[in-house]
XYZ file of C-alpha atoms in Angstrom:
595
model
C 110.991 133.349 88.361
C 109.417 130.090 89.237
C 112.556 129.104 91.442
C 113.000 132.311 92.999
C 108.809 132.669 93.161
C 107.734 128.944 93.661
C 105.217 130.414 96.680
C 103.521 133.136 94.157
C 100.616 131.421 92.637
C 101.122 134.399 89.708
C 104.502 133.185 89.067
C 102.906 129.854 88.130
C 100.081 131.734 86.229
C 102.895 134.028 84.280
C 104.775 130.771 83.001
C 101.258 129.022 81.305
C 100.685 131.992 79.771
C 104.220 133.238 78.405
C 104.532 129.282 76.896
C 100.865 129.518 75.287
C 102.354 133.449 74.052
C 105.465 131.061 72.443
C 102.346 129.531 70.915
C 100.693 132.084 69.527
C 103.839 133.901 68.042
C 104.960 130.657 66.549
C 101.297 130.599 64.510
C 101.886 134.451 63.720
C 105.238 133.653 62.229
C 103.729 130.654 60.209
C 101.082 132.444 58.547
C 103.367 135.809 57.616
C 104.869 133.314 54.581
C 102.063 133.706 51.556
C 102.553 130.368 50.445
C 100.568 129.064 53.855
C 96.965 129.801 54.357
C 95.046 130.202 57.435
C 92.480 127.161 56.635
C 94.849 124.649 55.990
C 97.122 125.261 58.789
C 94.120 125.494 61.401
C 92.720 122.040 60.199
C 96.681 120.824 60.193
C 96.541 121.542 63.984
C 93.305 119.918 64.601
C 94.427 116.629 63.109
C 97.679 116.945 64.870
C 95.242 117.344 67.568
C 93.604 113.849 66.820
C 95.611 112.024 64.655
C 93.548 108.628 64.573
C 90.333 110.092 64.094
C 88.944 111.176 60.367
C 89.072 114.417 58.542
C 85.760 115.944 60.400
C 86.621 118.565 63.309
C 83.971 117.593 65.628
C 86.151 115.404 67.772
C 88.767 116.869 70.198
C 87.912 120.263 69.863
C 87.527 121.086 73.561
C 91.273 121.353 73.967
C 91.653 125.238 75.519
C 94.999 126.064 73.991
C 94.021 125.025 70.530
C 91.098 126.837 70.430
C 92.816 130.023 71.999
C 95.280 129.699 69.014
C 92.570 129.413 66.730
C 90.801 132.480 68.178
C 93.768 134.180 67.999
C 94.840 133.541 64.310
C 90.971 134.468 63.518
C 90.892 137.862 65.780
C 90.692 141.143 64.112
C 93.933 143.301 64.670
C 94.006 146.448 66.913
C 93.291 149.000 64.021
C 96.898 151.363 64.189
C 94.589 154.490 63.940
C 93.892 153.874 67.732
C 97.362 153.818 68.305
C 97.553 157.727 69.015
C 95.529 157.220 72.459
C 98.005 155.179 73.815
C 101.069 157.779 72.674
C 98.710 160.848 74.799
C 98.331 158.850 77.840
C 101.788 157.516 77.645
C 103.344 161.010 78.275
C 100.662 161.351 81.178
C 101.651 158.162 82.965
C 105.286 159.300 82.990
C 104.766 162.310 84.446
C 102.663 160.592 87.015
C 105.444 158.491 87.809
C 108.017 160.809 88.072
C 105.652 163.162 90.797
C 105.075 160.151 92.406
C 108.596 158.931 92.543
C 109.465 162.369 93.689
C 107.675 162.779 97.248
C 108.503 158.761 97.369
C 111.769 160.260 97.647
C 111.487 163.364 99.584
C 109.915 161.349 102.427
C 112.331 158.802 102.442
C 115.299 161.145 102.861
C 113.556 162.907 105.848
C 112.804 159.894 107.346
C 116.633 158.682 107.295
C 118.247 162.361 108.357
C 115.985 164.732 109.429
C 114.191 167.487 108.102
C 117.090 169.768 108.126
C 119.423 167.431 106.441
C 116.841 167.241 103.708
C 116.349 170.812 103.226
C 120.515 171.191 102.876
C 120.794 168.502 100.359
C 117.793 169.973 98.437
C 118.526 173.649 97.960
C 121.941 175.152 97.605
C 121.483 178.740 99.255
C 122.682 180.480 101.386
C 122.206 179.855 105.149
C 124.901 181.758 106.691
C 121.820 184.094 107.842
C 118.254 184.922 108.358
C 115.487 184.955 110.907
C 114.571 182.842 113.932
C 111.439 181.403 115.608
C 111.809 180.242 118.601
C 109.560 178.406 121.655
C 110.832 177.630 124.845
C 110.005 173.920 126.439
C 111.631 173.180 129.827
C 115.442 172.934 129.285
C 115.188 172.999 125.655
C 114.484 175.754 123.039
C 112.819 174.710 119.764
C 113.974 176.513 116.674
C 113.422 177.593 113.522
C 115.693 179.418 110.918
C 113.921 180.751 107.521
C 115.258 182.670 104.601
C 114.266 186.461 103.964
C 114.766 186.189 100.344
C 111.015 184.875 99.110
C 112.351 183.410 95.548
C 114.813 180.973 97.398
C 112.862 180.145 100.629
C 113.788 177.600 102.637
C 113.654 176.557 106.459
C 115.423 174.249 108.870
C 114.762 173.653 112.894
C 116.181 172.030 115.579
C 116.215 171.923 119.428
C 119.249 173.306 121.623
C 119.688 173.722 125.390
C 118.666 176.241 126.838
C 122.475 176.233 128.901
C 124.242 176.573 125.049
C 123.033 180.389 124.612
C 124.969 182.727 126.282
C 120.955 184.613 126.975
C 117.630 184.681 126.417
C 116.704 188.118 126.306
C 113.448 189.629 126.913
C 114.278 192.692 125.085
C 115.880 193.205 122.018
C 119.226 192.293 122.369
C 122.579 190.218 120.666
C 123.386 187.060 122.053
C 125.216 184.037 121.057
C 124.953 180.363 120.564
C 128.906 178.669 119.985
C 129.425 175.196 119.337
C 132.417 173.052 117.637
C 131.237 174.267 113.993
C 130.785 177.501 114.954
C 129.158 180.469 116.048
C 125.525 181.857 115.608
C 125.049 185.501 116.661
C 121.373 186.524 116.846
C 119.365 189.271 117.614
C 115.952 189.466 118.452
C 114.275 188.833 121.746
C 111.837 186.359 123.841
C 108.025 187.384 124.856
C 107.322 184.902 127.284
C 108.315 181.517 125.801
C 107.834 182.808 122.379
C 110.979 184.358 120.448
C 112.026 186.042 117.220
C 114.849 188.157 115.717
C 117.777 187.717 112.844
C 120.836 185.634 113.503
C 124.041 185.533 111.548
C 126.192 181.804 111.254
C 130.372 182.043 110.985
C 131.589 178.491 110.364
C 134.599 177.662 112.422
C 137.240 177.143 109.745
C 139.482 174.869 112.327
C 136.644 172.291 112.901
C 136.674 171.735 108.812
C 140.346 171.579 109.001
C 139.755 169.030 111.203
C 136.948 167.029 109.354
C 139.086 167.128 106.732
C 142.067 165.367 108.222
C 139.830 162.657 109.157
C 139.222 161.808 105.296
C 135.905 163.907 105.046
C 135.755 165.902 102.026
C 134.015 167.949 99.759
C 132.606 170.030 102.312
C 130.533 173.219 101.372
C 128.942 176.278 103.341
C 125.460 174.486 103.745
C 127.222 171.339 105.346
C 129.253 173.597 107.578
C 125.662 174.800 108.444
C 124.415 171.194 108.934
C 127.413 170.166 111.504
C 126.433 173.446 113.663
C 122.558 172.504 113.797
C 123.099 169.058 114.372
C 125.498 169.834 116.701
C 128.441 167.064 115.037
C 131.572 167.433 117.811
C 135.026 166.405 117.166
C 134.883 163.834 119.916
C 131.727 162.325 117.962
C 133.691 161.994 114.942
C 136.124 160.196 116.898
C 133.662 157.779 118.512
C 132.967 156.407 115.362
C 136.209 156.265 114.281
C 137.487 154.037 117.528
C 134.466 152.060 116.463
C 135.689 151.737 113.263
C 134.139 153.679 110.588
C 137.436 155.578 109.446
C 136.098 155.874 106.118
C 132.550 158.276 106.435
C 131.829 160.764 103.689
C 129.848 164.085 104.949
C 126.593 162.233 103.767
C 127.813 159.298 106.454
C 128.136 161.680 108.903
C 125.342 163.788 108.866
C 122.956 160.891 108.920
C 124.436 159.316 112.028
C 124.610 162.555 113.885
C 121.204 163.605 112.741
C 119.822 160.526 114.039
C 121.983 160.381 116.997
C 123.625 156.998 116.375
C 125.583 156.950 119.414
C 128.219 154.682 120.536
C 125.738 152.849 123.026
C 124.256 152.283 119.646
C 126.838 150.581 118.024
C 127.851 149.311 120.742
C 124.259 147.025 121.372
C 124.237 146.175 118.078
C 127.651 144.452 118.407
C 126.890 142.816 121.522
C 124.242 141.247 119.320
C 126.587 139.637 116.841
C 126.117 142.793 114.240
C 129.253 143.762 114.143
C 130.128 144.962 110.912
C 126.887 147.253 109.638
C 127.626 149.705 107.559
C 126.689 153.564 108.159
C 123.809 153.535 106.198
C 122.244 150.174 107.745
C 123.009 152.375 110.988
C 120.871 154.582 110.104
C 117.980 152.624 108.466
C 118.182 150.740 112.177
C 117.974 153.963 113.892
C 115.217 155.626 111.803
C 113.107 152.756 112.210
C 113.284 152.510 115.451
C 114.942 149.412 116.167
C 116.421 149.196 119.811
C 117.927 146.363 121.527
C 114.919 145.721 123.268
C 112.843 144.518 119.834
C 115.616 142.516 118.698
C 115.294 140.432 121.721
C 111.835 140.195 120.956
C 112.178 138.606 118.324
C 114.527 136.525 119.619
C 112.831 135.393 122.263
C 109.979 134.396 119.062
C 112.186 131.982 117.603
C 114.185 134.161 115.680
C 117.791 133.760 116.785
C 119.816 134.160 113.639
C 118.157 136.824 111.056
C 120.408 138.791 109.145
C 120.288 142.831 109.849
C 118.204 142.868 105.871
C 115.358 140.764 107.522
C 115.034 142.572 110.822
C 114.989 145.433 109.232
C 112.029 143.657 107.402
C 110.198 142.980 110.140
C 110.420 146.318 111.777
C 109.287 148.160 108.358
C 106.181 145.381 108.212
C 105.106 145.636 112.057
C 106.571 142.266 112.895
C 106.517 141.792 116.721
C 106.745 139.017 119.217
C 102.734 139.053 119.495
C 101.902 138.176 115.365
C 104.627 135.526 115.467
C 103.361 133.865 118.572
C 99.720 134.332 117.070
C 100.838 132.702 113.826
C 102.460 129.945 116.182
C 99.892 129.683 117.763
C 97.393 128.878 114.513
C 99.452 126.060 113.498
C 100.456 126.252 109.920
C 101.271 123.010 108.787
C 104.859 123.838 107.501
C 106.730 122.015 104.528
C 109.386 119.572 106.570
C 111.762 120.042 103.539
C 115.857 121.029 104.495
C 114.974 124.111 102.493
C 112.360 125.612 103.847
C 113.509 124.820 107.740
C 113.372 128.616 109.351
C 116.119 131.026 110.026
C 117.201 129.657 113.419
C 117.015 125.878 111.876
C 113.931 125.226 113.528
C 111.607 123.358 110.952
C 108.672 123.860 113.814
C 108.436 127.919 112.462
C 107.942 129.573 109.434
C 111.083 131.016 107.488
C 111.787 135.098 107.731
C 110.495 135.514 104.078
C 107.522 133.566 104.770
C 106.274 136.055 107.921
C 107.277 138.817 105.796
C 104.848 137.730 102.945
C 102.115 137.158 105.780
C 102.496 140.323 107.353
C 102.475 142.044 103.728
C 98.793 140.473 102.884
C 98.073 141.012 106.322
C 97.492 137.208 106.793
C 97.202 137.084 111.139
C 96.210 134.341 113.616
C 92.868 135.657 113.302
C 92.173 135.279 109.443
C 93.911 131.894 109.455
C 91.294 131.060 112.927
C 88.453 131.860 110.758
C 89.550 129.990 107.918
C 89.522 127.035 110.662
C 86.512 127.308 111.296
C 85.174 127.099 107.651
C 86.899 123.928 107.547
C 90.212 124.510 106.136
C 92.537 123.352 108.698
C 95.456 122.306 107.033
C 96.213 124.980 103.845
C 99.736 125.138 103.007
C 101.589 128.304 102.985
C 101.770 129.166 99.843
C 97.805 128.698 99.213
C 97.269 130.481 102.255
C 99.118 133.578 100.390
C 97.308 132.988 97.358
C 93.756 132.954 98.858
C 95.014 136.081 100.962
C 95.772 138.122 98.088
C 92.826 137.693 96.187
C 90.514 138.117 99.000
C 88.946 134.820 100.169
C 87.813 135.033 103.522
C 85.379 132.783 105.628
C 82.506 134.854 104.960
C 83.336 134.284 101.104
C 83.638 130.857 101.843
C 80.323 130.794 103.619
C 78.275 132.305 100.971
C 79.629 130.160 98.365
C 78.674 126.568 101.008
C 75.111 128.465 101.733
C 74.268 127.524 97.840
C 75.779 124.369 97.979
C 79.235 124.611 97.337
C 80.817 122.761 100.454
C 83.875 120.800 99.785
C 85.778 123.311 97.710
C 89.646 122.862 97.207
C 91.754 126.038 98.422
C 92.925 126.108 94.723
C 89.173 126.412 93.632
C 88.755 128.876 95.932
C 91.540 130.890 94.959
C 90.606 130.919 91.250
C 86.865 131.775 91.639
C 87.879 134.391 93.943
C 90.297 135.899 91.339
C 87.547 135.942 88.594
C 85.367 137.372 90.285
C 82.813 134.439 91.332
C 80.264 135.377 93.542
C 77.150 133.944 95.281
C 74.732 136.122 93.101
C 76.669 134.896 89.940
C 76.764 131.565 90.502
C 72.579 132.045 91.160
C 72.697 134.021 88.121
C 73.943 131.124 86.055
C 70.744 128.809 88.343
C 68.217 130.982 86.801
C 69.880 130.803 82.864
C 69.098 127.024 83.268
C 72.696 125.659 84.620
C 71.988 124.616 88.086
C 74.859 122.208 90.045
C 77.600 122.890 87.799
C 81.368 122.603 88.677
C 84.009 125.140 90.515
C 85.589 124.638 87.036
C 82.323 125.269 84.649
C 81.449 127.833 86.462
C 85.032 129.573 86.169
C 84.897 129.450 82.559
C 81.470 130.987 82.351
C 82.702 133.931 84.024
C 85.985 133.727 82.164
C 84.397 133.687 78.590
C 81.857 136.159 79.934
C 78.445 134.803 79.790
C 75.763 136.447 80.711
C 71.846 136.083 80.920
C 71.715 138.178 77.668
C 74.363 135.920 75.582
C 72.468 132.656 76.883
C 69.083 134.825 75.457
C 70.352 135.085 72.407
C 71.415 131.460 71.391
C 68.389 130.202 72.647
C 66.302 131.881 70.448
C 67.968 130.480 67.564
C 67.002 127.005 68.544
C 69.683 125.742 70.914
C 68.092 125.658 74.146
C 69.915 122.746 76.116
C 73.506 123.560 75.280
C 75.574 122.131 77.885
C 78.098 124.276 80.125
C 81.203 123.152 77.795
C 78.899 123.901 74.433
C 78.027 126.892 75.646
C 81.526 127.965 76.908
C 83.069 126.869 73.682
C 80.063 128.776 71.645
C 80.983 131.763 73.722
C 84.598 131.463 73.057
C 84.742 131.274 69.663
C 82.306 134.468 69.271
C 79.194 132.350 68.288
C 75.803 134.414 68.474
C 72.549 134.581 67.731
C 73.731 136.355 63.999
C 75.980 133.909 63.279
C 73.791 131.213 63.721
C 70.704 133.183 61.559
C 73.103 133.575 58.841
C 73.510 130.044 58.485
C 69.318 129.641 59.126
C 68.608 131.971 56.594
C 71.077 129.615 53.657
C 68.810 126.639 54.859
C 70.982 125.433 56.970
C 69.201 125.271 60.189
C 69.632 123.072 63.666
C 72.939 122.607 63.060
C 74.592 120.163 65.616
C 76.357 122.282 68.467
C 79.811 120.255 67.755
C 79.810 121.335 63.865
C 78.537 124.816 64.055
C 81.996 125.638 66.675
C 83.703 123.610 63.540
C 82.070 126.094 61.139
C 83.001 128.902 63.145
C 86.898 127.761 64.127
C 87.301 127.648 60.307
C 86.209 130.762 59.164
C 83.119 129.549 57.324
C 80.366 131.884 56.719
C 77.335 131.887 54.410
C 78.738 133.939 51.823
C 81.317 130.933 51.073
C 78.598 128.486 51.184
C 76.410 131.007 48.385
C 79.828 130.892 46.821
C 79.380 126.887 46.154
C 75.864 127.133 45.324
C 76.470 129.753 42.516
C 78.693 127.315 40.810
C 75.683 124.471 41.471
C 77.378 122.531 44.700
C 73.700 122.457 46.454
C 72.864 120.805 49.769
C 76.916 120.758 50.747
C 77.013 118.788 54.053
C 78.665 120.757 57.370
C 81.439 118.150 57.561
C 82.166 118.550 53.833
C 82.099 122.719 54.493
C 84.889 122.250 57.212
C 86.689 119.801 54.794
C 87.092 122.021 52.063
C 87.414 125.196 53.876
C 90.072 123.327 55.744
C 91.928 122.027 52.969
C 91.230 126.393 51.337
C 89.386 124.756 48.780
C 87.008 127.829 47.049
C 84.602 127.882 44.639
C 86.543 130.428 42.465
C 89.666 127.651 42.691
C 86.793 124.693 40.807
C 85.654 127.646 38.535
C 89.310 127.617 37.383
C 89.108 123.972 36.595
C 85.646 124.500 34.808
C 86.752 127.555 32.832
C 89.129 124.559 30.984
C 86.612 122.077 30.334
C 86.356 119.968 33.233
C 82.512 120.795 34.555
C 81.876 118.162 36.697
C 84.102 117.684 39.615
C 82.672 115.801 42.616
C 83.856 117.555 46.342
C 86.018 114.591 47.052
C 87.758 115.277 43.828
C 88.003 119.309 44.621
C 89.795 118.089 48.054
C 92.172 115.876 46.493
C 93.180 118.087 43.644
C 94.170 121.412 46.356
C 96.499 118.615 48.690
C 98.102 117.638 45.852
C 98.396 120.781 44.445
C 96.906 119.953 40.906
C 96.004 123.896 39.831
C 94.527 125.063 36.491
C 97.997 126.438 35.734
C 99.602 122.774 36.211
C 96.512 121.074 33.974
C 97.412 123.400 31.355
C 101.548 123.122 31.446
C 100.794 119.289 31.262
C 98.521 119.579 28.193
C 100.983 121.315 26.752
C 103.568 118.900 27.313
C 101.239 116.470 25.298
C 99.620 114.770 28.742
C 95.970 115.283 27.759
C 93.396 113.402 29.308
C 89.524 114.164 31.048
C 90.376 112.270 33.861
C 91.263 114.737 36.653
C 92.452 111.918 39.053
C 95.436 111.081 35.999
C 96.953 114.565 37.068
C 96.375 113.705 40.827
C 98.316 110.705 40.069
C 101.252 112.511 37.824
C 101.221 115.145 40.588
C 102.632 112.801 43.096
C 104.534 110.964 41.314
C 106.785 113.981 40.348
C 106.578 114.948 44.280
């Protein structure tokens, strides 16, 4: 994606966060053995983390990913009850989808063959008669055939000569209209320039015949309807094939007659170097609109050598001479690579893809002016994209310098844009008592979410002058003003900033310090908490050791005994085996020597 994307600043985005996903699923799959517990992993990671530094978790900590894994190994599950929400508006989306993709569809089709081609391909009724509308305009008659039959309506219209019929009655009266597919009686008669009546279609069996030696098959009564309406002549069908398309299926043909691909036509586009377009690029070229006289526009632009794909591009997007010589004109400073040289080898222009991405996030000379004038002057292309599609614009820029934020990258731009950074929050975060901070401080507040009410709440349990990365690491690891009383209310209180994130990264709540003081471990330090909790040492895993007649074990002693892996259960096999001794640190010792 990134070498296909390199331009899309979410391509970039999309690769950070599918390698910290790898991340993540490589911690899931680590803690779904039994054997491993959460605690002891975690602090394995944060002394991975900082290797040279002691046992205590207060150094290093500020690492993002780290602490996003640990948030994530900590975070409560989606409960599967909830699931059934998703499964009701699943069904609904679908159905959205498919409407959607339905008139997506419809409208395409009409806009490539008509809306009489449409309605043959649609329904499959028959058409061989009905009744007719008709308005006269000049030479021409405007038309309009309808079904009787109200379950299988349908309608189709089309203008003819007014030369073709044989007369135009103004009472009632037969008359005919004959062309190479066949012949249309009607009956019915004219009021003015307004007409109406019944008509009756006979297909001209020959002029199939004939279709049919030229390799077009599979020809039914609705497409014998089609060639009379859109009036298809033999001599058309041999235009194209002295032009070379001797291999058209009914579908080919009804397109390029319905659109009136002609052989003048073809014929520019060849004169143009397009010499071998298919029928269906044709008619894409012809329903869009694109005449000789645009392609030379572009042309003229710069644009000597695009392939029919890219025009076709530009004439979809609104691409003209005028936006190209207004994005000339603003003087993008363009990448001087071999690669990215444009599609007439000019390195002085932008590439095809590159004004198609412009025009798409409707990036003009006048955006990239005003830009200019807020002082960015020389913003590559692909941060010019970026800033487009998130919505940066001068004024943005403006009210973000008004409060002192002059001298901000495009890439800082771009990201505060995308989080939704505004003026008001960025005066917001003034009044909680964090005035001057960074483009990046202030994109983490409003990543992690703070708000007046979560600074409120912190401060009233006694930490007043967090700073911006306390506060954002308080926030992301879900420390509140709760969490913090639980800990006041055990006698712990004032905890340093640094130890109480420890305390919360490792799971450590007051009812696992109670725990320890049931079993008489008072006045337990916060680095010896994190330690132990850490290492998944538990007050029911020293009650184990006291239940067999060791009572006093010192904390260092508890740590040493769960890394070595000196249980209760492996005391006991030793004693058994005749090693009996008080000394807990012996069975440390005989521990690793058998490992």
């Amino acid at each position: 994606v990134r070498v296909f994307q390199w331009f899309n600043p979410f391509a970039w985005l999309y690769r950070g966060e599918l390698e910290n996903n790898l991340e993540f699923l490589t911690d899931e799959a680590v803690l779904g053995h039994n054997p491993v517990e959460k605690e002891s992993y975690q602090m394995s990671l944060l002394k991975v983390s900082a290797p040279h530094l002691a046992l205590s978790v207060t150094t290093n900590y500020n690492q993002s990913l780290l602490k996003k894994r640990i948030v994530m190994m900590n975070a409560k599950k989606s409960n599967i009850h909830t699931m059934w929400k998703y499964f009701i508006l699943a069904p609904i989306f679908v159905g959205l989808a498919c409407a959607l993709n339905q008139t997506a569809f419809s409208q395409a089709k009409k806009a490539r063959t008509g809306n009489h081609v449409q309605a043959f391909n649609r329904i499959n009724v028959d058409r061989s008669q009905g009744v007719w509308f008709a308005t006269i305009k000049g030479e021409k008659v405007r038309m309009e055939f309808r079904s009787e039959d109200e379950d299988h309506g349908w309608s189709d219209n089309d203008s003819f000569l007014v030369s073709e019929f044989s007369a135009l009655p103004k009472e009632k009266a037969d008359f005919t209209l004959k062309r190479d597919a066949g012949t249309m009686l009607l009956n019915g008669k004219f009021d003015g320039n307004e007409g109406y009546g019944h008509y009756k279609f006979t297909p001209d069996k020959s002029f199939v015949a004939y279709l049919e030696s030229q390799g077009i098959s599979g020809i039914d009564d609705n497409d014998e309807f089609a060639f009379f309406v859109i009036n298809i002549k033999k001599g058309y069908v041999e235009m194209l094939k002295n032009e070379g398309y001797n291999h058209l299926s009914k579908n080919d043909l009804i397109s390029m007659a319905a659109l009136k691909v002609d052989g003048d036509y073809i014929k520019f586009w060849k004169e143009l170097g397009y010499s071998h377009l298919s029928s269906e690029e044709l008619v894409s070229g012809k329903a869009l609109g694109i005449t000789k006289e645009y392609v030379q526009e572009i042309q003229n632009a710069g644009y000597k050598h695009l392939d029919f794909n890219q025009l076709i591009s530009f004439k979809a997007q609104g691409i003209d001479g005028k936006y190209i010589a207004g994005l000339k004109k603003a003087n993008l400073p363009l990448s001087k690579d071999e690669d990215n040289k444009n599609d007439n080898g000019d390195k002085n222009l932008p590439r095809a893809e590159d004004i198609s991405s412009f025009k798409a996030m409707n990036i003009d000379s006048s955006y990239i002016r005003g830009l200019k004038n807020a002082g960015y002057t020389n913003i590559p292309m692909s941060e010019l994209t970026s800033m487009k599609a998130v919505g940066v614009t001068p004024e943005y820029i403006k009210g973000l310098s008004d409060i002192g934020y002059k001298n901000l990258s495009a890439g800082e731009l771009t990201s505060l844009r995308a989080l939704g950074v505004t003026p008001a929050y960025i005066k917001t975060i003034n009044d909680m008592g964090y005035p001057n901070l960074s483009a990046s401080e202030i994109q983490s507040f409003k990543a992690q979410g703070i708000t007046p009410d979560y600074v409120k709440s912190v401060s009233e349990m006694g930490y007043k002058n967090l700073s911006a990365n306390e506060l954002s690491s308080f926030k992301a690891m879900g420390i509140n003003g709760e969490f913090i009383k639980g800990f006041n209310e055990i006698g712990y209180k004032n905890i340093p900033a640094n130890e109480l994130t420890s305390l919360k990264a490792l799971g450590v709540k007051p009812d696992y310090v109670k725990g320890w003081e049931d079993i008489g471990y008072k006045d337990i330090s916060v680095n010896e908490l994190t330690s132990l909790k850490a290492l998944g040492v538990t007050p029911n895993f020293i009650k184990g050791f006291k239940d067999i007649g060791f009572e006093k074990i010192s904390l260092e002693e508890a740590s040493s005994l769960k890394a070595t892996g000196v249980t209760p259960e492996y005391v006991k096999e030793m004693k058994a085996k005749g090693f009996v001794t008080k000394d807990l640190n012996k069975y440390i010792q005989l521990k690793n020597a058998f490992n």
